[in-house]
Amino acid sequence: MADERRAGTADVPGPDPRPSRRARLTSAGRRLAARVPAPWGFVLAVFVGSKVVLSLVGVLVLTAWDGVPGAPPADEAMMRVEQDRISSHRWVSLWFAWDSFLYDHLARLPLDRPWKDFGFPLLYPFLARPLAPLLGGHTAWALLLVANVALLFQLWFAYRLGARLLGHEDPGDGRRAVRYLLLLPTAFLFQAALTESLFVCLALAAFWYAEQRRWLVVGIVGYFLAMSRSVGFVVVIPLALVLLRQHGWRLNPRSLPRYVREGWPLLLVPAGWLTFMAFCRWQSGDWFAYQHAQEKGWGIKVQNPLGVAGSALVGDNSANALRVWIAVAMLAVAAVGLRRRADWPYLVYTVIVVLVPLSMGPPVYKSLLRYLLAAFPVALVLARWARRPGLDGWLTAGLALLQGALFAVWLTYWTHLII
């Protein structure tokens, strides 16, 4: 009997000492994640997650919209044709609208003959030029790639700057800053073939290096910032305020040599816009070709931004009023959340990127919600407020619903509300 029991016991298989395939994969994934330097793991996860979610939502909404009579609207039909030319895959083509096709045109214009097109600053389309041959000559795909790479680095700078400004390098504050940046009303445009992600990436980088007191890097980044959008060169003002704050807001003859010694690279910021003006002069013989193209093509003339905002609020066009009310709300959030003296550079920056577009006159109404994305300090304020128990969930839900509604408007080709 004892021999039988021993034999029976020997026949029972024991636990396999080797880890299962799932355990090995999990362990390998953890080791790989541990090698990714912080905060790139979080940034990459947020980038991929937002890309997948928005693409899925976009395709579903567009598929449902196909069955609606009269879709797309008559004045958007040509844009649909242009989208189909870029790609038959809707998860790609939905990220191109209106100005995207003009950037594509600028990216393909030859440099060995005079230009007539100066409606936009040229950094964004020029970055796509060397990438297009690697993508089979598709400049539109190159533009989309530039925008998304810029978005990836934008999230990294938002994480670092948010953690520094809000919580002394607290990772929780950095993660909230990234999340609220992507929850701004039209933040889905960061993934489109437009300049928003590039401009905000460069702006965040300029302020991040300014906080690090790396002023030569600030000047170089600011140079390209000024070449990415006309408002870029004015960012030299809040950047100079960061320098002033770092020296206790002292401004007297004794402190002037120190400011010059440290802050001279800030001169590179307006130099970026002067470079674009020089390009206009070289190609057209007109230093102000950009300004004249804006006036002729869109009827843009410099005006009092407060008057432009007021005329929309009291006018009969509810869409214009909605756009301006959102701008007013963002200014109010910035004024309340950035009232501390240490935050004044970011308050001044927000005022600039909101009021400068409004100074372009009524034609800006159609693109105002797009331009407001430049006001990244609003996301930092919301991230700071979200520390309060219970408020984070409400803010996240409210902003997600607002962005979802605007994204649906974008997808159903009523894009003139946004761009």
Short mmCIF file of C-alpha atoms in Angstrom, two decimals:
data_model
loop_
_atom_site.label_atom_id
_atom_site.label_comp_id
_atom_site.label_asym_id
_atom_site.label_seq_id
_atom_site.Cartn_x
_atom_site.Cartn_y
_atom_site.Cartn_z
CA MET A 1 0.00 0.00 0.00
CA ALA A 2 2.78 2.38 0.87
CA ASP A 3 4.43 1.65 -2.48
CA GLU A 4 1.15 2.33 -4.27
CA ARG A 5 0.72 5.64 -2.50
CA ARG A 6 4.25 6.67 -3.37
CA ALA A 7 3.67 5.66 -6.98
CA GLY A 8 0.39 7.59 -7.15
CA THR A 9 2.02 10.61 -5.63
CA ALA A 10 4.82 10.44 -8.13
CA ASP A 11 2.31 10.44 -11.00
CA VAL A 12 0.71 13.75 -9.92
CA PRO A 13 2.44 16.58 -11.83
CA GLY A 14 3.75 19.40 -9.68
CA PRO A 15 3.64 23.12 -10.51
CA ASP A 16 5.62 24.11 -13.56
CA PRO A 17 8.62 26.11 -12.32
CA ARG A 18 8.83 27.92 -15.66
CA PRO A 19 6.81 31.21 -15.94
CA SER A 20 3.89 31.27 -18.33
CA ARG A 21 4.06 33.08 -21.65
CA ARG A 22 1.79 35.83 -20.31
CA ALA A 23 4.02 36.29 -17.27
CA ARG A 24 7.11 36.50 -19.48
CA LEU A 25 5.49 39.08 -21.75
CA THR A 26 4.33 41.09 -18.75
CA SER A 27 7.80 41.01 -17.25
CA ALA A 28 9.38 42.03 -20.56
CA GLY A 29 6.90 44.89 -20.90
CA ARG A 30 7.72 46.14 -17.43
CA ARG A 31 11.44 46.02 -18.12
CA LEU A 32 10.94 47.92 -21.37
CA ALA A 33 8.74 50.52 -19.66
CA ALA A 34 11.35 50.94 -16.93
CA ARG A 35 13.93 51.82 -19.57
CA VAL A 36 11.78 54.60 -21.07
CA PRO A 37 12.91 57.85 -19.42
CA ALA A 38 10.21 59.74 -17.55
CA PRO A 39 7.91 61.30 -18.57
CA TRP A 40 8.09 59.77 -22.06
CA GLY A 41 6.14 56.68 -21.04
CA PHE A 42 3.16 58.76 -19.94
CA VAL A 43 3.47 61.14 -22.88
CA LEU A 44 3.59 58.33 -25.43
CA ALA A 45 0.60 56.60 -23.82
CA VAL A 46 -1.47 59.80 -23.88
CA PHE A 47 -0.43 60.58 -27.46
CA VAL A 48 -1.35 57.12 -28.78
CA GLY A 49 -4.53 56.95 -26.70
CA SER A 50 -5.83 60.31 -27.88
CA LYS A 51 -4.93 59.46 -31.48
CA VAL A 52 -6.82 56.16 -31.37
CA VAL A 53 -9.89 57.58 -29.62
CA LEU A 54 -10.25 60.60 -31.87
CA SER A 55 -9.66 58.59 -35.03
CA LEU A 56 -12.30 56.02 -34.05
CA VAL A 57 -14.79 58.70 -33.12
CA GLY A 58 -14.04 60.55 -36.34
CA VAL A 59 -14.63 57.56 -38.57
CA LEU A 60 -17.85 56.62 -36.74
CA VAL A 61 -19.28 60.13 -36.94
CA LEU A 62 -18.39 60.52 -40.60
CA THR A 63 -19.93 57.14 -41.42
CA ALA A 64 -23.15 58.14 -39.67
CA TRP A 65 -23.12 61.55 -41.37
CA ASP A 66 -23.03 59.95 -44.81
CA GLY A 67 -26.68 59.04 -44.48
CA VAL A 68 -27.85 62.55 -43.69
CA PRO A 69 -29.55 64.33 -46.63
CA GLY A 70 -27.54 67.27 -47.92
CA ALA A 71 -24.26 66.15 -46.37
CA PRO A 72 -21.76 67.59 -46.78
CA PRO A 73 -23.01 71.18 -47.03
CA ALA A 74 -22.60 72.76 -50.46
CA ASP A 75 -19.85 75.16 -49.39
CA GLU A 76 -17.85 72.26 -47.90
CA ALA A 77 -18.17 69.87 -50.86
CA MET A 78 -14.90 70.98 -52.45
CA MET A 79 -13.06 70.34 -49.20
CA ARG A 80 -14.38 66.77 -49.22
CA VAL A 81 -12.96 66.31 -52.73
CA GLU A 82 -9.58 67.64 -51.57
CA GLN A 83 -9.62 65.26 -48.60
CA ASP A 84 -10.30 62.28 -50.85
CA ARG A 85 -7.35 63.26 -53.03
CA ILE A 86 -5.03 63.11 -50.04
CA SER A 87 -6.18 59.70 -48.81
CA SER A 88 -9.04 57.28 -49.23
CA HIS A 89 -8.70 56.40 -45.54
CA ARG A 90 -10.94 58.64 -43.52
CA TRP A 91 -8.94 58.28 -40.34
CA VAL A 92 -6.19 60.12 -42.28
CA SER A 93 -8.14 62.51 -44.50
CA LEU A 94 -10.33 63.91 -41.71
CA TRP A 95 -7.29 65.78 -40.36
CA PHE A 96 -7.09 68.02 -43.44
CA ALA A 97 -9.31 71.07 -43.86
CA TRP A 98 -9.10 74.45 -45.61
CA ASP A 99 -5.74 75.91 -44.56
CA SER A 100 -4.18 72.44 -44.70
CA PHE A 101 -4.45 72.50 -48.48
CA LEU A 102 -2.84 75.96 -48.64
CA TYR A 103 0.07 74.72 -46.53
CA ASP A 104 0.36 71.77 -48.90
CA HIS A 105 0.51 74.23 -51.80
CA LEU A 106 3.25 76.25 -50.10
CA ALA A 107 5.24 73.10 -49.39
CA ARG A 108 5.30 72.28 -53.10
CA LEU A 109 6.08 75.71 -54.56
CA PRO A 110 9.52 75.85 -56.24
CA LEU A 111 12.05 78.29 -54.86
CA ASP A 112 13.70 79.11 -58.18
CA ARG A 113 10.93 81.38 -59.43
CA PRO A 114 9.05 84.38 -57.98
CA TRP A 115 6.21 83.69 -55.55
CA LYS A 116 2.79 85.25 -55.34
CA ASP A 117 1.58 83.32 -52.27
CA PHE A 118 2.48 84.77 -48.90
CA GLY A 119 -0.71 84.19 -46.94
CA PHE A 120 1.04 82.25 -44.15
CA PRO A 121 4.42 82.16 -42.39
CA LEU A 122 6.57 79.43 -43.84
CA LEU A 123 8.14 77.36 -41.06
CA TYR A 124 5.44 74.68 -41.06
CA PRO A 125 5.32 74.01 -44.83
CA PHE A 126 9.10 74.29 -45.10
CA LEU A 127 9.58 71.60 -42.44
CA ALA A 128 7.50 69.28 -44.62
CA ARG A 129 9.69 69.79 -47.70
CA PRO A 130 12.62 67.52 -46.72
CA LEU A 131 10.25 64.85 -45.36
CA ALA A 132 8.07 64.60 -48.47
CA PRO A 133 10.64 62.62 -50.57
CA LEU A 134 10.84 60.05 -47.75
CA LEU A 135 7.06 59.64 -48.00
CA GLY A 136 6.89 59.11 -51.72
CA GLY A 137 6.61 62.83 -52.47
CA HIS A 138 3.39 63.27 -50.47
CA THR A 139 3.77 66.74 -48.95
CA ALA A 140 0.35 66.45 -47.29
CA TRP A 141 1.45 63.36 -45.37
CA ALA A 142 4.66 65.16 -44.45
CA LEU A 143 2.63 68.06 -43.04
CA LEU A 144 0.58 65.65 -40.93
CA LEU A 145 3.76 63.98 -39.69
CA VAL A 146 5.30 67.33 -38.69
CA ALA A 147 2.15 68.30 -36.81
CA ASN A 148 2.02 65.03 -34.88
CA VAL A 149 5.71 64.95 -34.02
CA ALA A 150 5.29 68.52 -32.76
CA LEU A 151 2.32 67.37 -30.69
CA LEU A 152 4.40 64.61 -29.11
CA PHE A 153 7.09 67.07 -28.02
CA GLN A 154 4.43 69.59 -27.04
CA LEU A 155 3.04 67.11 -24.51
CA TRP A 156 6.54 66.51 -23.13
CA PHE A 157 7.16 70.23 -22.61
CA ALA A 158 3.68 70.65 -21.11
CA TYR A 159 4.46 67.89 -18.62
CA ARG A 160 7.80 69.39 -17.63
CA LEU A 161 6.63 72.98 -17.48
CA GLY A 162 3.41 72.06 -15.65
CA ALA A 163 5.28 70.01 -13.06
CA ARG A 164 7.73 72.87 -12.48
CA LEU A 165 5.24 75.72 -12.29
CA LEU A 166 2.50 73.95 -10.40
CA GLY A 167 4.16 71.56 -8.00
CA HIS A 168 7.94 71.83 -7.84
CA GLU A 169 8.48 68.97 -10.29
CA ASP A 170 5.45 67.03 -9.00
CA PRO A 171 4.58 64.33 -11.61
CA GLY A 172 0.89 64.58 -10.72
CA ASP A 173 0.80 68.21 -11.75
CA GLY A 174 2.65 67.40 -14.96
CA ARG A 175 0.13 64.73 -15.89
CA ARG A 176 -2.79 67.08 -15.17
CA ALA A 177 -1.19 69.81 -17.28
CA VAL A 178 -0.97 67.41 -20.24
CA ARG A 179 -4.53 66.23 -19.76
CA TYR A 180 -6.05 69.70 -19.59
CA LEU A 181 -4.02 70.88 -22.56
CA LEU A 182 -5.67 68.11 -24.56
CA LEU A 183 -9.08 69.03 -23.11
CA LEU A 184 -9.08 72.63 -24.36
CA PRO A 185 -12.20 73.23 -26.49
CA THR A 186 -10.63 72.60 -29.92
CA ALA A 187 -7.56 70.62 -28.87
CA PHE A 188 -8.36 67.96 -31.48
CA LEU A 189 -6.81 70.42 -33.95
CA PHE A 190 -3.41 69.63 -32.45
CA GLN A 191 -3.57 66.42 -34.46
CA ALA A 192 -4.60 68.11 -37.72
CA ALA A 193 -2.37 69.25 -40.57
CA LEU A 194 -2.30 72.80 -39.20
CA THR A 195 0.21 74.96 -37.33
CA GLU A 196 -1.37 74.71 -33.86
CA SER A 197 0.76 71.87 -32.49
CA LEU A 198 3.99 73.34 -33.89
CA PHE A 199 3.33 76.82 -32.50
CA VAL A 200 2.31 75.60 -29.03
CA CYS A 201 5.24 73.17 -28.93
CA LEU A 202 7.70 75.97 -29.65
CA ALA A 203 5.98 78.33 -27.19
CA LEU A 204 6.09 75.74 -24.40
CA ALA A 205 9.72 74.97 -25.22
CA ALA A 206 10.65 78.66 -25.11
CA PHE A 207 9.10 79.11 -21.66
CA TRP A 208 10.55 75.82 -20.38
CA TYR A 209 14.09 76.84 -21.31
CA ALA A 210 13.45 80.36 -20.00
CA GLU A 211 12.55 78.88 -16.62
CA GLN A 212 15.80 76.89 -16.85
CA ARG A 213 17.68 80.16 -17.58
CA ARG A 214 19.02 78.72 -20.83
CA TRP A 215 18.57 81.94 -22.74
CA LEU A 216 20.54 81.05 -25.85
CA VAL A 217 18.25 78.06 -26.38
CA VAL A 218 15.28 80.36 -25.74
CA GLY A 219 16.48 82.68 -28.48
CA ILE A 220 16.93 79.86 -30.98
CA VAL A 221 13.52 78.36 -30.22
CA GLY A 222 11.96 81.82 -30.27
CA TYR A 223 13.49 82.49 -33.68
CA PHE A 224 11.54 79.57 -35.14
CA LEU A 225 8.48 80.43 -33.06
CA ALA A 226 8.34 83.81 -34.80
CA MET A 227 8.58 82.08 -38.18
CA SER A 228 5.67 79.77 -37.39
CA ARG A 229 2.96 82.39 -36.86
CA SER A 230 2.76 86.17 -36.99
CA VAL A 231 1.98 86.49 -33.28
CA GLY A 232 5.16 84.57 -32.48
CA PHE A 233 7.56 87.48 -32.41
CA VAL A 234 5.42 89.31 -29.82
CA VAL A 235 6.05 86.43 -27.39
CA VAL A 236 9.39 88.12 -26.72
CA ILE A 237 7.50 90.35 -24.24
CA PRO A 238 6.39 87.64 -21.77
CA LEU A 239 9.73 85.87 -22.19
CA ALA A 240 11.46 89.09 -21.16
CA LEU A 241 9.16 89.21 -18.14
CA VAL A 242 10.43 85.77 -17.10
CA LEU A 243 13.96 87.19 -17.14
CA LEU A 244 12.80 90.21 -15.15
CA ARG A 245 11.09 87.98 -12.57
CA GLN A 246 14.22 85.87 -12.15
CA HIS A 247 16.05 88.99 -10.99
CA GLY A 248 13.39 90.14 -8.55
CA TRP A 249 11.64 92.50 -10.98
CA ARG A 250 14.51 94.95 -10.52
CA LEU A 251 14.86 97.45 -13.34
CA ASN A 252 17.50 100.08 -12.77
CA PRO A 253 20.77 101.21 -14.38
CA ARG A 254 22.80 98.78 -12.27
CA SER A 255 20.81 95.74 -13.35
CA LEU A 256 20.74 96.65 -17.02
CA PRO A 257 24.16 95.12 -17.91
CA ARG A 258 23.08 91.83 -16.35
CA TYR A 259 19.88 91.78 -18.38
CA VAL A 260 21.81 92.50 -21.57
CA ARG A 261 24.42 89.84 -20.78
CA GLU A 262 21.83 87.13 -20.11
CA GLY A 263 18.91 88.20 -22.25
CA TRP A 264 20.52 89.30 -25.53
CA PRO A 265 19.38 86.04 -27.25
CA LEU A 266 15.82 87.34 -26.99
CA LEU A 267 16.69 89.55 -29.95
CA LEU A 268 16.57 86.38 -32.04
CA VAL A 269 12.79 86.20 -31.55
CA PRO A 270 11.88 89.27 -33.64
CA ALA A 271 14.75 88.33 -35.96
CA GLY A 272 12.73 85.28 -36.93
CA TRP A 273 9.93 87.43 -38.27
CA LEU A 274 12.42 89.73 -40.01
CA THR A 275 13.79 86.64 -41.76
CA PHE A 276 10.33 85.89 -43.11
CA MET A 277 9.96 89.49 -44.26
CA ALA A 278 13.33 89.21 -46.01
CA PHE A 279 12.11 86.07 -47.77
CA CYS A 280 9.04 88.00 -48.92
CA ARG A 281 11.31 90.74 -50.25
CA TRP A 282 13.52 88.21 -52.06
CA GLN A 283 10.64 86.39 -53.72
CA SER A 284 8.27 89.26 -54.46
CA GLY A 285 10.16 92.52 -54.05
CA ASP A 286 7.83 93.50 -51.19
CA TRP A 287 8.89 93.38 -47.54
CA PHE A 288 5.21 93.44 -46.51
CA ALA A 289 3.94 90.86 -49.01
CA TYR A 290 2.46 88.85 -46.12
CA GLN A 291 0.44 91.80 -44.84
CA HIS A 292 -0.78 92.71 -48.32
CA ALA A 293 -1.78 89.09 -49.01
CA GLN A 294 -3.78 89.02 -45.77
CA GLU A 295 -5.54 92.26 -46.67
CA LYS A 296 -6.32 91.21 -50.22
CA GLY A 297 -7.25 87.58 -49.58
CA TRP A 298 -9.19 87.81 -46.32
CA GLY A 299 -9.86 91.51 -45.77
CA ILE A 300 -7.71 91.56 -42.64
CA LYS A 301 -6.76 94.98 -41.27
CA VAL A 302 -5.33 95.85 -37.87
CA GLN A 303 -8.11 97.11 -35.58
CA ASN A 304 -8.90 97.60 -31.91
CA PRO A 305 -9.34 94.04 -30.56
CA LEU A 306 -11.77 95.13 -27.87
CA GLY A 307 -13.97 96.77 -30.47
CA VAL A 308 -13.86 93.66 -32.62
CA ALA A 309 -14.84 91.49 -29.64
CA GLY A 310 -17.60 93.88 -28.60
CA SER A 311 -19.15 93.98 -32.06
CA ALA A 312 -19.50 90.19 -32.02
CA LEU A 313 -21.05 90.12 -28.54
CA VAL A 314 -23.74 92.65 -29.43
CA GLY A 315 -24.24 91.51 -33.03
CA ASP A 316 -26.86 89.21 -34.53
CA ASN A 317 -24.50 86.36 -35.42
CA SER A 318 -24.77 83.82 -32.58
CA ALA A 319 -21.79 81.80 -33.86
CA ASN A 320 -19.52 84.84 -33.67
CA ALA A 321 -20.83 85.64 -30.21
CA LEU A 322 -20.13 82.05 -29.07
CA ARG A 323 -16.56 82.22 -30.31
CA VAL A 324 -15.87 85.52 -28.56
CA TRP A 325 -17.55 84.37 -25.32
CA ILE A 326 -15.17 81.40 -25.26
CA ALA A 327 -12.28 83.85 -25.72
CA VAL A 328 -13.63 85.98 -22.86
CA ALA A 329 -13.95 82.89 -20.67
CA MET A 330 -10.33 81.92 -21.34
CA LEU A 331 -9.14 85.43 -20.50
CA ALA A 332 -11.18 85.33 -17.29
CA VAL A 333 -9.67 81.98 -16.29
CA ALA A 334 -6.19 83.34 -16.95
CA ALA A 335 -6.85 86.58 -15.05
CA VAL A 336 -8.06 84.71 -11.97
CA GLY A 337 -5.61 81.83 -12.08
CA LEU A 338 -2.48 83.78 -13.03
CA ARG A 339 -2.90 86.81 -10.81
CA ARG A 340 0.12 85.95 -8.67
CA ARG A 341 3.16 88.03 -9.48
CA ALA A 342 5.21 84.97 -10.35
CA ASP A 343 2.64 84.04 -13.02
CA TRP A 344 2.47 87.44 -14.72
CA PRO A 345 4.58 86.38 -17.75
CA TYR A 346 2.03 83.68 -18.53
CA LEU A 347 -0.88 86.05 -18.02
CA VAL A 348 0.68 88.54 -20.45
CA TYR A 349 1.31 85.73 -22.95
CA THR A 350 -2.35 84.64 -22.75
CA VAL A 351 -3.60 88.19 -23.27
CA ILE A 352 -1.32 88.55 -26.30
CA VAL A 353 -2.35 85.33 -28.05
CA VAL A 354 -6.05 86.12 -27.51
CA LEU A 355 -6.10 89.82 -28.35
CA VAL A 356 -3.66 89.84 -31.27
CA PRO A 357 -5.89 87.60 -33.42
CA LEU A 358 -8.90 89.76 -32.52
CA SER A 359 -6.97 92.79 -33.76
CA MET A 360 -7.22 91.30 -37.27
CA GLY A 361 -10.85 92.39 -37.46
CA PRO A 362 -14.13 90.51 -38.08
CA PRO A 363 -12.58 88.00 -40.55
CA VAL A 364 -10.87 86.37 -37.57
CA TYR A 365 -14.18 85.19 -36.11
CA LYS A 366 -14.16 82.07 -38.29
CA SER A 367 -10.75 80.99 -37.00
CA LEU A 368 -10.87 82.34 -33.45
CA LEU A 369 -11.52 78.99 -31.77
CA ARG A 370 -8.48 77.64 -33.56
CA TYR A 371 -6.24 80.53 -32.54
CA LEU A 372 -7.30 80.22 -28.89
CA LEU A 373 -5.42 76.93 -28.67
CA ALA A 374 -2.23 78.95 -28.33
CA ALA A 375 -3.34 79.98 -24.81
CA PHE A 376 -1.70 77.00 -23.09
CA PRO A 377 -1.47 78.75 -19.65
CA VAL A 378 -5.24 78.26 -19.35
CA ALA A 379 -4.58 74.50 -19.20
CA LEU A 380 -2.03 75.09 -16.41
CA VAL A 381 -4.62 77.06 -14.43
CA LEU A 382 -7.21 74.31 -14.85
CA ALA A 383 -4.64 71.73 -13.76
CA ARG A 384 -3.97 73.77 -10.62
CA TRP A 385 -7.67 74.07 -9.83
CA ALA A 386 -8.16 70.34 -10.42
CA ARG A 387 -6.20 69.61 -7.25
CA ARG A 388 -9.40 70.30 -5.30
CA PRO A 389 -11.29 67.10 -4.45
CA GLY A 390 -14.22 66.48 -6.77
CA LEU A 391 -13.49 69.35 -9.13
CA ASP A 392 -11.19 67.39 -11.41
CA GLY A 393 -13.94 65.02 -12.52
CA TRP A 394 -16.41 67.80 -13.26
CA LEU A 395 -13.87 69.85 -15.20
CA THR A 396 -12.75 66.84 -17.20
CA ALA A 397 -16.31 65.79 -18.06
CA GLY A 398 -17.43 69.30 -18.99
CA LEU A 399 -14.47 70.02 -21.21
CA ALA A 400 -14.66 66.60 -22.85
CA LEU A 401 -18.33 67.17 -23.73
CA LEU A 402 -17.59 70.63 -25.14
CA GLN A 403 -14.70 69.36 -27.22
CA GLY A 404 -16.76 66.39 -28.38
CA ALA A 405 -19.49 68.71 -29.65
CA LEU A 406 -16.98 70.90 -31.48
CA PHE A 407 -15.23 67.83 -32.90
CA ALA A 408 -18.56 66.64 -34.31
CA VAL A 409 -19.01 70.07 -35.92
CA TRP A 410 -15.56 69.73 -37.45
CA LEU A 411 -16.26 66.23 -38.71
CA THR A 412 -19.59 67.11 -40.26
CA TYR A 413 -17.83 69.72 -42.39
CA TRP A 414 -19.26 72.80 -40.71
CA THR A 415 -15.62 73.73 -40.26
CA HIS A 416 -16.13 77.46 -40.67
CA LEU A 417 -17.24 77.56 -37.04
CA ILE A 418 -13.70 76.62 -36.07
CA ILE A 419 -11.25 77.38 -38.89
#
